Tab-separated table of C-alpha atoms in Angstrom:
chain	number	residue	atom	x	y	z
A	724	UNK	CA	0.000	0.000	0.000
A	725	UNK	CA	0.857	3.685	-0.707
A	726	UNK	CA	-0.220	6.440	0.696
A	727	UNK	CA	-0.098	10.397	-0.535
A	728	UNK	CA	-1.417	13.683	1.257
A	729	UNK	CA	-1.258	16.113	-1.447
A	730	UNK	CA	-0.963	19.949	-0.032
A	731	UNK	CA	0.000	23.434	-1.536
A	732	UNK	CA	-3.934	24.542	-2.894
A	733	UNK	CA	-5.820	27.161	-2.685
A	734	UNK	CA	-6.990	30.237	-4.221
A	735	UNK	CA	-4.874	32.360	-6.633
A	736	UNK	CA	-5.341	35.120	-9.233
A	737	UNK	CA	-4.807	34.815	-12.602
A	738	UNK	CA	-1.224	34.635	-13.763
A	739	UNK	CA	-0.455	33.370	-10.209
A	740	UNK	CA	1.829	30.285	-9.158
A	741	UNK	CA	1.460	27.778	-6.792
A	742	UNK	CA	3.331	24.647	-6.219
A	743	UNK	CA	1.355	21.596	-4.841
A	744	UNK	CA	3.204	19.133	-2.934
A	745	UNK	CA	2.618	14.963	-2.516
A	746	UNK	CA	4.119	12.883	-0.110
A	747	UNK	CA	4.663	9.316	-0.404
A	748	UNK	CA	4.393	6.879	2.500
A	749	UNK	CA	4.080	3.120	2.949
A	750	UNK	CA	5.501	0.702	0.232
A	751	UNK	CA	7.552	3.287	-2.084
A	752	UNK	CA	9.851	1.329	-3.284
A	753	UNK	CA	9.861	0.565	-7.128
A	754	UNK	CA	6.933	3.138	-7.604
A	755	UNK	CA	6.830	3.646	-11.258
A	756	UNK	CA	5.622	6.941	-12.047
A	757	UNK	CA	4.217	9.957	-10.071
A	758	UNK	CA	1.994	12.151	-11.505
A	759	UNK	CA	-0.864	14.568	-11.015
A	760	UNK	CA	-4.293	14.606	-12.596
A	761	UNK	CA	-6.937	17.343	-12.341
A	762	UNK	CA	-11.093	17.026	-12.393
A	763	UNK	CA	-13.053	20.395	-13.193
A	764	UNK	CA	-16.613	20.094	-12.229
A	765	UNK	CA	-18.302	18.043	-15.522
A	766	UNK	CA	-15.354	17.406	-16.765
A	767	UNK	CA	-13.045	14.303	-16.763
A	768	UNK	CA	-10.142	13.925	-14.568
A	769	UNK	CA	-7.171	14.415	-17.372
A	770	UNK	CA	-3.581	14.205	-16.993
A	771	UNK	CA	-1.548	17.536	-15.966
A	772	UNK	CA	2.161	15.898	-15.239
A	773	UNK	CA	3.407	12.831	-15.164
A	774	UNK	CA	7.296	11.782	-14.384
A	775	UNK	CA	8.275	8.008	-14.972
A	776	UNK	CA	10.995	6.344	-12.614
A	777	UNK	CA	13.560	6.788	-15.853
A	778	UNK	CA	13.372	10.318	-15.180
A	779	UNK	CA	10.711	11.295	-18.665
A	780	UNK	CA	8.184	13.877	-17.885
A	781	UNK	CA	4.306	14.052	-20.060
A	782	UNK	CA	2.097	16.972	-20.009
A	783	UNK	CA	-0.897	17.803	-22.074
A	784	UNK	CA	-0.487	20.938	-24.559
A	785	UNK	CA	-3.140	22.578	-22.058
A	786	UNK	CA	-0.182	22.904	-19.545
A	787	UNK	CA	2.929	22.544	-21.432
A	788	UNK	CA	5.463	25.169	-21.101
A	789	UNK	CA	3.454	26.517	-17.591
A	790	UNK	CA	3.257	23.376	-15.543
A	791	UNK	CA	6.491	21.200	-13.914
A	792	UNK	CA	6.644	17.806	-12.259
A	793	UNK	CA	9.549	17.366	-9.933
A	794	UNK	CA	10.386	14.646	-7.073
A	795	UNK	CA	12.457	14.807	-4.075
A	796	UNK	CA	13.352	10.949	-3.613
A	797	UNK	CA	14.971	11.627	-0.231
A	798	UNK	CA	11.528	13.097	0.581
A	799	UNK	CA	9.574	10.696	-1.249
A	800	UNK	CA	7.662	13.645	-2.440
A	801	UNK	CA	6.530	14.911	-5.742
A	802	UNK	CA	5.699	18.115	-6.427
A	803	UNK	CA	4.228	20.043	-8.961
A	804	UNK	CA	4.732	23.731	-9.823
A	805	UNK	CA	2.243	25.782	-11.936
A	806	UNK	CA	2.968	28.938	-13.206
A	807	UNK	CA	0.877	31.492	-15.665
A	808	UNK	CA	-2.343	30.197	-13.740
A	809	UNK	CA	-5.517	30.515	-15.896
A	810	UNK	CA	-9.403	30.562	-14.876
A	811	UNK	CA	-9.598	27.023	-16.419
A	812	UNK	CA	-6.987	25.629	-14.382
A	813	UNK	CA	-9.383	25.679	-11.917
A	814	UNK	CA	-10.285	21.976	-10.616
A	815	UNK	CA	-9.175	19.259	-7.634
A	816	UNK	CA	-5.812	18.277	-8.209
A	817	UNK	CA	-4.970	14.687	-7.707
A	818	UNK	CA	-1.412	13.129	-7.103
A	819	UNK	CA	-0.823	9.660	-8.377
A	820	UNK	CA	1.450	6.894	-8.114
A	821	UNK	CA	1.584	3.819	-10.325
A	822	UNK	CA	3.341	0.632	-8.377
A	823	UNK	CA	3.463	-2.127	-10.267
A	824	UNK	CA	-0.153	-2.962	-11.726
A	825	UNK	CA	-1.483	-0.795	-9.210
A	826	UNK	CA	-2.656	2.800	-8.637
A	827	UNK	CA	-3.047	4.966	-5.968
A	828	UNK	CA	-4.507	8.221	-5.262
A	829	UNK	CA	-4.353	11.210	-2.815
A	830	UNK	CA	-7.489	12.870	-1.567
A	831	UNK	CA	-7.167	15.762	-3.878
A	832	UNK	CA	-6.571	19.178	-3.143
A	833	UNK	CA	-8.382	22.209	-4.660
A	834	UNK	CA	-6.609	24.766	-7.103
A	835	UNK	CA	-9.472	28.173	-7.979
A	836	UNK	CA	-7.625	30.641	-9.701
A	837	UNK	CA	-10.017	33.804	-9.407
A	838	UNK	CA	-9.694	37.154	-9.362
């Protein structure tokens, strides 16, 4: 089993930053990927970073260029910075980890960028 508590939400204007945080606990070894995901209210939750144990990162155009997955392995955390914040960036943000045929989720944490 993994656990994550995701942190680092909150409200933000537009063209804002904030950097959301995920820490790892439990069975981390040979985790696979980390990643984050994002659900808008009637939307899907879509893919917004992901960052595979050989060190590749994937982001959707929506975020390229604004959005960057890190990890601090002595941490076991993952974190994800967002920069240039737009209205429809708005949505839960969930951090992810893929361990060997299985996935895990954090609770979510909620990103409104407002002004």
């Amino acid at each position: 089993q993994v656990q994550l508590v995701e942190s680092g939400g909150g409200l933000v204007q537009p063209g804002g930053s904030l950097r959301l945080s995920c820490a790892a606990s439990g069975s981390i070894s040979s985790i696979n990927a980390m990643g984050w995901y994002r659900q808008a209210p009637g939307k899907q939750r879509e893919l917004v970073a992901l960052l595979t144990s050989d060190g590749s990162t994937n982001y959707p155009e929506s975020v390229k260029g604004r959005f960057s997955i890190s990890r601090d392995n002595a941490k076991n955390t993952a974190y994800l910075q967002m920069n240039s914040l737009k209205p429809e960036d708005t949505a839960v943000y969930y951090c992810y980890v893929h361990k060997a045929l299985t996935g895990y989720w954090g609770q979510g944490t909620q990103v409104t960028v407002s002004s």
